[in-house]
mmCIF file of C-alpha atoms in Angstrom:
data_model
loop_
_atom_site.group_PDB
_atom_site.id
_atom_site.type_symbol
_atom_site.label_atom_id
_atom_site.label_comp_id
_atom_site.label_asym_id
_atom_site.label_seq_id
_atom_site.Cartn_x
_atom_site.Cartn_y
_atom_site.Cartn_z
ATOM 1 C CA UNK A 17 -18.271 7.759 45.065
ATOM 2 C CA UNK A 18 -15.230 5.737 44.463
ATOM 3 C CA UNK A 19 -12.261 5.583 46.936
ATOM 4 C CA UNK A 20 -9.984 3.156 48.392
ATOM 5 C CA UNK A 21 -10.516 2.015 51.901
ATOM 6 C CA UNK A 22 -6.498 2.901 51.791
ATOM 7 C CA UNK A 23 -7.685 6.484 50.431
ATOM 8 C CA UNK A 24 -10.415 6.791 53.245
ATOM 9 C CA UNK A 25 -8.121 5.491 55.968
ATOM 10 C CA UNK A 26 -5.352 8.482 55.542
ATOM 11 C CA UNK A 27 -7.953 10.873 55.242
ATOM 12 C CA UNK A 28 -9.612 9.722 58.954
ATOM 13 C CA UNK A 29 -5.923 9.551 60.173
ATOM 14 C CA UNK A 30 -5.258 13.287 59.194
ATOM 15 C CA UNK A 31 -8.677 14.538 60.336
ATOM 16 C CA UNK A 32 -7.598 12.987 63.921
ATOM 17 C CA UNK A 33 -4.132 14.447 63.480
ATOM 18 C CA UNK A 34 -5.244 17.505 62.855
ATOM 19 C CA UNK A 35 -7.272 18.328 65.429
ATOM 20 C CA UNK A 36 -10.902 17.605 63.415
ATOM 21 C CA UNK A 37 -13.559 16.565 65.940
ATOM 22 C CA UNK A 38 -15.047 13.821 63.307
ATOM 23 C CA UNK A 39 -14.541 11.865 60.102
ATOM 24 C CA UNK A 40 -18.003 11.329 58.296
ATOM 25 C CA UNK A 41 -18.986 9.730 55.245
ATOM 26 C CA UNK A 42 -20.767 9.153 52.340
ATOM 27 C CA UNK A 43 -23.048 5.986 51.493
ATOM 28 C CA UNK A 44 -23.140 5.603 48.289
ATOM 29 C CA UNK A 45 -22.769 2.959 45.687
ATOM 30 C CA UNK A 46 -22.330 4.765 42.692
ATOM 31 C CA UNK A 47 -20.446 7.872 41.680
ATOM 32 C CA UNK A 48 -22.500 10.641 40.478
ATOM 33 C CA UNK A 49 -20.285 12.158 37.311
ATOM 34 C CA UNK A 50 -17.013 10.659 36.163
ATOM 35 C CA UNK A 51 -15.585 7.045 36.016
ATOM 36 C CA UNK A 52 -16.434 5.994 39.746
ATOM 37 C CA UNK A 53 -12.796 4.086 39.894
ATOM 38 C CA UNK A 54 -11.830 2.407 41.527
ATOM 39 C CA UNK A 55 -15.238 1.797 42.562
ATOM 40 C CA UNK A 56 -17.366 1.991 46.051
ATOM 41 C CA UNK A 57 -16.797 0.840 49.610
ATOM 42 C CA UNK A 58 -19.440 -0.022 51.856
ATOM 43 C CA UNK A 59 -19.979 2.565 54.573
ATOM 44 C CA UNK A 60 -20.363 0.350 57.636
ATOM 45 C CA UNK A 61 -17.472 -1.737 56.647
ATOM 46 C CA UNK A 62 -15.656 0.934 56.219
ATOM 47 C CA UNK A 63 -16.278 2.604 59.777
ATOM 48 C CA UNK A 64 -15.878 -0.542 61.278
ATOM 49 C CA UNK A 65 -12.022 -0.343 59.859
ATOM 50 C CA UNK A 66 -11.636 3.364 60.992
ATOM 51 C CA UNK A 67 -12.926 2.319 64.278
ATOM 52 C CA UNK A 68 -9.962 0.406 65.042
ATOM 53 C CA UNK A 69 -7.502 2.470 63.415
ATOM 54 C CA UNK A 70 -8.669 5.596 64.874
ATOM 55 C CA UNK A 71 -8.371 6.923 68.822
ATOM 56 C CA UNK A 72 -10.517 9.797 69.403
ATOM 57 C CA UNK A 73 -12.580 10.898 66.179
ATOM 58 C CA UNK A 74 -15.917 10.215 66.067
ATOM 59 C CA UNK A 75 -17.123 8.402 63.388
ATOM 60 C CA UNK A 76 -20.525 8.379 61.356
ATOM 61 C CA UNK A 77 -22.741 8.774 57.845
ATOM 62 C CA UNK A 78 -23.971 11.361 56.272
ATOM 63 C CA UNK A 79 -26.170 9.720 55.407
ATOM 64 C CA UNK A 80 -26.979 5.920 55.206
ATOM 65 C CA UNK A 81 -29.845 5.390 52.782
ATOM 66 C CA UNK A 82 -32.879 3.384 54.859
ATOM 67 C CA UNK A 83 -33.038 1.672 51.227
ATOM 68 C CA UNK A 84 -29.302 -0.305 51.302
ATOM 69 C CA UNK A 85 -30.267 -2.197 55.227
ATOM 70 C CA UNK A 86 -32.892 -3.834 56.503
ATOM 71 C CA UNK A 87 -33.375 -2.279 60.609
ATOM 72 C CA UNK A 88 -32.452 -5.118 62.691
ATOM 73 C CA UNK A 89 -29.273 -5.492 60.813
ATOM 74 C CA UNK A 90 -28.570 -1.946 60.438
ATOM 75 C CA UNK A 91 -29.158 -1.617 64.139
ATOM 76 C CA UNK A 92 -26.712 -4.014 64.726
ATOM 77 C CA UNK A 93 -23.594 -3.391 62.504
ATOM 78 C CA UNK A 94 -23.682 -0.005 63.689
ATOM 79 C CA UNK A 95 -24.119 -0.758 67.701
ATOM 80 C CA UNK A 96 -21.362 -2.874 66.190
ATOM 81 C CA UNK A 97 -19.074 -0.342 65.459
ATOM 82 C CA UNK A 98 -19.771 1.714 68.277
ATOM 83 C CA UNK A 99 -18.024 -1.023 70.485
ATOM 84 C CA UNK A 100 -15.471 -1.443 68.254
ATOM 85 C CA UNK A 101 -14.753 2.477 68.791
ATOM 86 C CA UNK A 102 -15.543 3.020 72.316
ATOM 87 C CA UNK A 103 -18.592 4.663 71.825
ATOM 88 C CA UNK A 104 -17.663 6.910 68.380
ATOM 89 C CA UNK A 105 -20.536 6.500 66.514
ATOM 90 C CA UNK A 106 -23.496 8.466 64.640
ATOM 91 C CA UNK A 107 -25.655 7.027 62.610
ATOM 92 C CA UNK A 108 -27.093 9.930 59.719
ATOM 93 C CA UNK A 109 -29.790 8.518 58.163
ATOM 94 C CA UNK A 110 -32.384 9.148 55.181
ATOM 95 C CA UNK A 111 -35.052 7.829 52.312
ATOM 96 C CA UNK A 112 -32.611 6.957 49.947
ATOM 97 C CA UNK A 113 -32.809 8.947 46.942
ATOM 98 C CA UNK A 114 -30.417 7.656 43.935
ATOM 99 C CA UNK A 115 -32.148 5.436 42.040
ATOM 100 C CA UNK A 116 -29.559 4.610 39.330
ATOM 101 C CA UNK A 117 -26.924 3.153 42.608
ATOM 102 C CA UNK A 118 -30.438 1.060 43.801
ATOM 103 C CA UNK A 119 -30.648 -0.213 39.640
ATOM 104 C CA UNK A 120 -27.057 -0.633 39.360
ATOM 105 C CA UNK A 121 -26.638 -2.995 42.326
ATOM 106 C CA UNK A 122 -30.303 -4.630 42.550
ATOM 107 C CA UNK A 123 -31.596 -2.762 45.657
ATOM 108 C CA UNK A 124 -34.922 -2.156 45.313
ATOM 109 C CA UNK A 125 -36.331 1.551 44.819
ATOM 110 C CA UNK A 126 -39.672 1.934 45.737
ATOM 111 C CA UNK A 127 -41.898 5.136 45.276
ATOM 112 C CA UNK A 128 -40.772 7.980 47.371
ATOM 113 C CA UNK A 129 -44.218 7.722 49.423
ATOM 114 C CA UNK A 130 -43.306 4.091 50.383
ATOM 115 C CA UNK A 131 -39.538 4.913 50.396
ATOM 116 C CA UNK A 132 -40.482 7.885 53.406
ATOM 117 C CA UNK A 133 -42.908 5.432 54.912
ATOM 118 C CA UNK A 134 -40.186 2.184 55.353
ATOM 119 C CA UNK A 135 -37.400 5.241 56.771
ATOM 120 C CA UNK A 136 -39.982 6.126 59.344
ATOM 121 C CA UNK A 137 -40.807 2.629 60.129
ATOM 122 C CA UNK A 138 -36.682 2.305 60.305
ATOM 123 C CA UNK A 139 -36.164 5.414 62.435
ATOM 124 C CA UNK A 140 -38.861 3.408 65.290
ATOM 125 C CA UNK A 141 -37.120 0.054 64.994
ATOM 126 C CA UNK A 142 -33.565 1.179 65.624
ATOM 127 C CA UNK A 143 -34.102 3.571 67.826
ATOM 128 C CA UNK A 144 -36.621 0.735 69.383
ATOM 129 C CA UNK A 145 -33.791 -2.116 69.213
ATOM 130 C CA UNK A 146 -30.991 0.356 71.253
ATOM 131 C CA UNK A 147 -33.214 1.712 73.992
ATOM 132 C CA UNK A 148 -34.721 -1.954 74.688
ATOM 133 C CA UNK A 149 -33.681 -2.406 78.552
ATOM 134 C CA UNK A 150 -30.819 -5.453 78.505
ATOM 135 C CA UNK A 151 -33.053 -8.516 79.433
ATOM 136 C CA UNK A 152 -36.258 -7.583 77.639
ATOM 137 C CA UNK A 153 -37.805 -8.302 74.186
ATOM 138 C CA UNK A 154 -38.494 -6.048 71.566
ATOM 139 C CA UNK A 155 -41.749 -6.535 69.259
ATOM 140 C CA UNK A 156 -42.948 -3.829 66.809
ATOM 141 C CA UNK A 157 -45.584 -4.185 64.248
ATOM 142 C CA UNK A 158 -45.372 -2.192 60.789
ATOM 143 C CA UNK A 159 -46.727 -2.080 57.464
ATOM 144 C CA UNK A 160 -43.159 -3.173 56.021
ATOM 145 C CA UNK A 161 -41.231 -4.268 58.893
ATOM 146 C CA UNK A 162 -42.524 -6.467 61.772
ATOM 147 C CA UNK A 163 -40.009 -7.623 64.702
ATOM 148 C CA UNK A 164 -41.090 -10.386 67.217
ATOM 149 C CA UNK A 165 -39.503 -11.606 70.842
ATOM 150 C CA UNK A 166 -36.592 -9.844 69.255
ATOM 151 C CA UNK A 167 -33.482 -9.689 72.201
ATOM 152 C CA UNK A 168 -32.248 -6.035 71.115
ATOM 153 C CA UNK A 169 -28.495 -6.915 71.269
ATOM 154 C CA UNK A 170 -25.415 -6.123 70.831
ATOM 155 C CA UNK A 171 -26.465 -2.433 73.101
ATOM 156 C CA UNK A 172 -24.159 0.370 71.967
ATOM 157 C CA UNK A 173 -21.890 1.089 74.876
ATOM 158 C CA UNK A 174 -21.625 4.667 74.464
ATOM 159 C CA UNK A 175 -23.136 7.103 77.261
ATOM 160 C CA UNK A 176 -27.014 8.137 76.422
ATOM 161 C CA UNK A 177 -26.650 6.193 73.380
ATOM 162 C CA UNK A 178 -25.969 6.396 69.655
ATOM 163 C CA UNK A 179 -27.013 10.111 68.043
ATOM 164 C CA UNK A 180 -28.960 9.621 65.460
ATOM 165 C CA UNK A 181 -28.875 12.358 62.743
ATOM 166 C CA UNK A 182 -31.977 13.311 60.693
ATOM 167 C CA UNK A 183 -31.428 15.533 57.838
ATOM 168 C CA UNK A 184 -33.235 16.254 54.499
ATOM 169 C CA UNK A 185 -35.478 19.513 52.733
ATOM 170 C CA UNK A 186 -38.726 18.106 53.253
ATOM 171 C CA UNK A 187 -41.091 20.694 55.165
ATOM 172 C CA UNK A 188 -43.457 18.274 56.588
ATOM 173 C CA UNK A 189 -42.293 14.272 56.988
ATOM 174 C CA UNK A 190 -38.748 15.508 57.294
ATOM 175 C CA UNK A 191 -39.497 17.765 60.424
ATOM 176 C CA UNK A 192 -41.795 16.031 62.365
ATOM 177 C CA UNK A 193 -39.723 12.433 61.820
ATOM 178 C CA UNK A 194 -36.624 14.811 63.501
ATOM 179 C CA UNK A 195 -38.563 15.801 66.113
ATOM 180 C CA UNK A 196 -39.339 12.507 67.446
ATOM 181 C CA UNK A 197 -36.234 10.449 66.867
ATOM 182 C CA UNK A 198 -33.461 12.628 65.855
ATOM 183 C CA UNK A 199 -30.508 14.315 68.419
ATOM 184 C CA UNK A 200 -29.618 16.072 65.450
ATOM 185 C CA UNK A 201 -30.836 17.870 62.564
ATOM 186 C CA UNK A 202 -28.783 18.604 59.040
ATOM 187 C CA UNK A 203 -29.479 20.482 56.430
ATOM 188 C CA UNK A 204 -27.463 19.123 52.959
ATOM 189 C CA UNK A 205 -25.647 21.576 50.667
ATOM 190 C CA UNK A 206 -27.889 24.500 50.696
ATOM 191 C CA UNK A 207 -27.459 28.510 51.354
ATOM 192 C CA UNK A 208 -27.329 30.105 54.691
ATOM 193 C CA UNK A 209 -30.995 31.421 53.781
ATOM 194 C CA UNK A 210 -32.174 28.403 53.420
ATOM 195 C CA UNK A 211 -31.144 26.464 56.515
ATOM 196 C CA UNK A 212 -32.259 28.931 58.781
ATOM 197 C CA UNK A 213 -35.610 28.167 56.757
ATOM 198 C CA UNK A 214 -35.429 24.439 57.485
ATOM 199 C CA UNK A 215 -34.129 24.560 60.708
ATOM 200 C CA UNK A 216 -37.060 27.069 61.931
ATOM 201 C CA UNK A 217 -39.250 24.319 60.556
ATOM 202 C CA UNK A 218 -37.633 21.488 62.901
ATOM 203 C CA UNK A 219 -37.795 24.208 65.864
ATOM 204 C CA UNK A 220 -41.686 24.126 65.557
ATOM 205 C CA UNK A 221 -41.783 20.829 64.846
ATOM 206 C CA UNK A 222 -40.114 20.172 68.107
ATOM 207 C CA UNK A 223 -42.854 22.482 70.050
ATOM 208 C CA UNK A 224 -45.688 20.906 67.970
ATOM 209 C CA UNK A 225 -44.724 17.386 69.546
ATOM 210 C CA UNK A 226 -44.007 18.670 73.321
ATOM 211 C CA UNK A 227 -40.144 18.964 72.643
ATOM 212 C CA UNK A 228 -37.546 20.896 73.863
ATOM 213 C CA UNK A 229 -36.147 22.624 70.006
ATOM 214 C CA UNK A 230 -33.006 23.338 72.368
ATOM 215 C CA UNK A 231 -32.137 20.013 72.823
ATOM 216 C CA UNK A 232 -31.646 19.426 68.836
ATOM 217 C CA UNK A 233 -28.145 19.869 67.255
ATOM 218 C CA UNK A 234 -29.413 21.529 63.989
ATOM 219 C CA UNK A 235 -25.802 21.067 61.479
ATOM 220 C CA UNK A 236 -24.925 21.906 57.665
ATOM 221 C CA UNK A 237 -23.549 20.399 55.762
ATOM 222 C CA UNK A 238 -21.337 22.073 52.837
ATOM 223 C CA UNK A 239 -18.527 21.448 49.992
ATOM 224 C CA UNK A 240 -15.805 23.270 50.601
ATOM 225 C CA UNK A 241 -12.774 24.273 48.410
ATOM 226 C CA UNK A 242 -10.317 26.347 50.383
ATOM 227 C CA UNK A 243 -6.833 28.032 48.493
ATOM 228 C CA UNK A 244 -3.873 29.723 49.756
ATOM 229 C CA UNK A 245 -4.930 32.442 46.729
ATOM 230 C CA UNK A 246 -6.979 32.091 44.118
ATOM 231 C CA UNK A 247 -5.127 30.076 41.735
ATOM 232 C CA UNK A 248 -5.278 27.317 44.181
ATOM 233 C CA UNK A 249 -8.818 27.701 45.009
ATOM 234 C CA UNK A 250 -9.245 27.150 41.231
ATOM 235 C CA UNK A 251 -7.020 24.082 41.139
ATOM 236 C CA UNK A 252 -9.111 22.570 43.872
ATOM 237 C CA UNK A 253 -12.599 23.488 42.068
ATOM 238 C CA UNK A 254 -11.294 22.057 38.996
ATOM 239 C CA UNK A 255 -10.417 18.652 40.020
ATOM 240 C CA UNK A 256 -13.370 17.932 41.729
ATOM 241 C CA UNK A 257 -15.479 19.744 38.686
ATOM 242 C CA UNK A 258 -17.059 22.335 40.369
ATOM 243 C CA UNK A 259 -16.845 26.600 39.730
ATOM 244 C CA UNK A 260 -16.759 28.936 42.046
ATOM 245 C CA UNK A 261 -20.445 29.948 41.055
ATOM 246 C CA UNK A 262 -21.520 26.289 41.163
ATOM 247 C CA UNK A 263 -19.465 25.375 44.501
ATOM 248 C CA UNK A 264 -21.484 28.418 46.356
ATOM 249 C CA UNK A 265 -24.471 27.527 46.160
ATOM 250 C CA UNK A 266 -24.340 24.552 47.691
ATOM 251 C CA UNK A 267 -20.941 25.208 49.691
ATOM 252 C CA UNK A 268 -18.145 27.609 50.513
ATOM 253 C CA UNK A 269 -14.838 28.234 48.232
ATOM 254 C CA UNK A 270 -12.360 30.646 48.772
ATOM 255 C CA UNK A 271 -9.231 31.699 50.420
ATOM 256 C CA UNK A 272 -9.395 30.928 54.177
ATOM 257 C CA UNK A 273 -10.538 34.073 55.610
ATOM 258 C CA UNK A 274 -13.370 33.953 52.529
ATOM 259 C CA UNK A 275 -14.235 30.338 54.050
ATOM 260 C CA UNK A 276 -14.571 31.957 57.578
ATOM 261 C CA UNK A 277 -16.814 34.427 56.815
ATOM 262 C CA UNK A 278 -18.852 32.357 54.533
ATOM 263 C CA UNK A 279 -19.007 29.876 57.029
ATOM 264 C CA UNK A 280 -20.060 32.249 59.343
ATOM 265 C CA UNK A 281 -23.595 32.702 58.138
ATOM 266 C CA UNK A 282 -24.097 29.750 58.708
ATOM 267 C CA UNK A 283 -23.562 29.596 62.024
ATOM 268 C CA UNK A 284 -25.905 33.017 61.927
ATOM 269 C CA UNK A 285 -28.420 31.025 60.881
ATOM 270 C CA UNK A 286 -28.491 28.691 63.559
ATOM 271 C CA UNK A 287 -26.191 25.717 62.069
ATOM 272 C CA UNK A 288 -23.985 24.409 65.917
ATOM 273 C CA UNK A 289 -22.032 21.517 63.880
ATOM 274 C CA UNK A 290 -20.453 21.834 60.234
ATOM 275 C CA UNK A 291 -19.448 19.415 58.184
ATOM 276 C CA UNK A 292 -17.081 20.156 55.130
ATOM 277 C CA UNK A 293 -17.355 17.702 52.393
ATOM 278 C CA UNK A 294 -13.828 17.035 50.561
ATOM 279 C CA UNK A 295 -14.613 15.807 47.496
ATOM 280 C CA UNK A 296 -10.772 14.880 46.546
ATOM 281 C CA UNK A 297 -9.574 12.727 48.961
ATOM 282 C CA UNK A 298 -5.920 12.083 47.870
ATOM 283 C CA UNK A 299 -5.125 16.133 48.422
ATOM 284 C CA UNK A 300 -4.439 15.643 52.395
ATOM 285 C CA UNK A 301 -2.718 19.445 51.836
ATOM 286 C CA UNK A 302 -6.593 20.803 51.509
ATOM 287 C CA UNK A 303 -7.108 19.506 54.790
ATOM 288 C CA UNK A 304 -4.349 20.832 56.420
ATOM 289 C CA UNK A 305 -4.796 23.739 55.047
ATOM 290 C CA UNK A 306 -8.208 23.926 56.777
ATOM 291 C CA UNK A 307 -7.198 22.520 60.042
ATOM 292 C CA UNK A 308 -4.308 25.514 60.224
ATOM 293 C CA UNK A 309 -6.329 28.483 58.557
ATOM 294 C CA UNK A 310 -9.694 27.868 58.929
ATOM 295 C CA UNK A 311 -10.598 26.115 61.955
ATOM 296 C CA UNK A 312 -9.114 28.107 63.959
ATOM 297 C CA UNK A 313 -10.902 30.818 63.573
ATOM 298 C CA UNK A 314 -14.272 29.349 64.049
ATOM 299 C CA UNK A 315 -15.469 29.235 68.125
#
């Protein structure tokens, strides 16, 4: 969306400092609205930085785009990473859906038929590669990806292996591709009303394939502006362009106690993990502010 890796860095370094249980990001390679300076970093690159820079966050995307990486690759930068952390990854992946970032950078863009049909395809050879026993081959035969005699390394070294986030609106694909592959579930910048919509549509997807619904993480994911009064909560929602009608339906905004109990129908409608999307990453205050007034107060 256009950061610094410097920018990005001392943002991961306060989450850890204060007390956040993970730094996620974007993957994007455009901004949507404004100038985009200075300009995008790649996501993987980027985690593979934080990973050695960083102790105990965990570390992941919300969400890599199945159209930027081919699946072998993919699943090896990010096994990748997860050495290089410890065992601090997540991978959050999805169709790909900006076309003018695919246009501006020559990444292909296919229909979003084909587009779903190569992220399912993905979603098998990843999760394929990593749960490959260490001395055996993988093979795996697709209509857009085919992977022969293939050695499945590097293995992530993390204990029961890399989560794998599936997120999205869709009511049928979307749900039945988190049912089989995903550990967890998210639900991008929508109202309380409407993730406990989606998320009852992953629950029976779950049963429909012979799956446990308890054993997925179902998450939202929100923008969040958050002011000591209001004049601050306005100075936040301006410099990241937003209003407070605009920021709420896709987010929370408010003074901290606001932010709680917004946040808080969320978690009444079944969301276990949130994640608060800072738009302005050079206001390390906002996240402080957050860490001491907000967090908290949330179990």
């Amino acid at each position: 969306m256009g950061a610094t890796y410097d920018d990005l860095l001392a943002m991961a370094r306060r989450t850890e400092e204060t007390g956040f249980d993970a730094f996620f990001r974007s993957d994007h390679y455009l901004a949507m609205g404004g100038d985009g300076f200075p300009g995008p970093t790649d996501a993987w690159l980027t985690l593979a930085g934080l990973a050695r820079e960083t102790e105990t966050i965990r570390l992941g995307t919300l969400m890599t785009a199945a159209t930027f990486r081919l699946p072998g690759p993919l699943a090896i930068s990010v096994a990748q990473v997860d050495q290089m952390s410890g065992g601090r990854v997540e991978l959050g992946i999805g169709a790909g859906w900006f076309a003018d970032e695919h246009t501006a950078y020559g990444i292909p863009f296919p229909e979003l038929g084909e587009r779903f049909d190569r992220y399912e395809e993905q979603l098998a050879v990843v999760t394929g590669l990593w749960n490959t026993p260490p001395g055996e081959t993988f093979d795996f035969a697709g209509e857009h990806y085919s992977i022969a005699r293939s050695p499945a390394l590097p293995k992530p070294v993390q204990q029961g292996g890399i989560p794998l986030i599936v997120g999205g609106r869709g009511a049928k694909r979307t749900p039945r591709l988190a049912a089989r592959y995903a550990s967890e579930f998210n639900v991008p910048f929508e109202t309380a009303e409407e993730n406990a919509r989606l998320f009852a549509g992953v629950r029976a997807a779950c049963e429909d394939a012979g799956r446990d619904a308890g054993s997925m993480v179902y998450s939202s994911a929100l923008t969040v502006a958050v002011g000591r009064d209001e004049a601050e909560v306005t100075r936040r929602l301006e410099a990241i362009g937003y209003d407070l009608e605009g920021i709420r339906r896709q987010g929370v905004a408010g003074t901290p106690a606001e932010v709680v109990d917004q946040l808080g129908q969320y978690a009444e409608a079944g969301a276990q993990r949130l994640y608060l999307q800072v738009l302005d990453l050079t206001d390390l205050d906002h996240l402080d502010l957050i860490a001491a007034e907000v967090a908290p107060q949330l179990d």
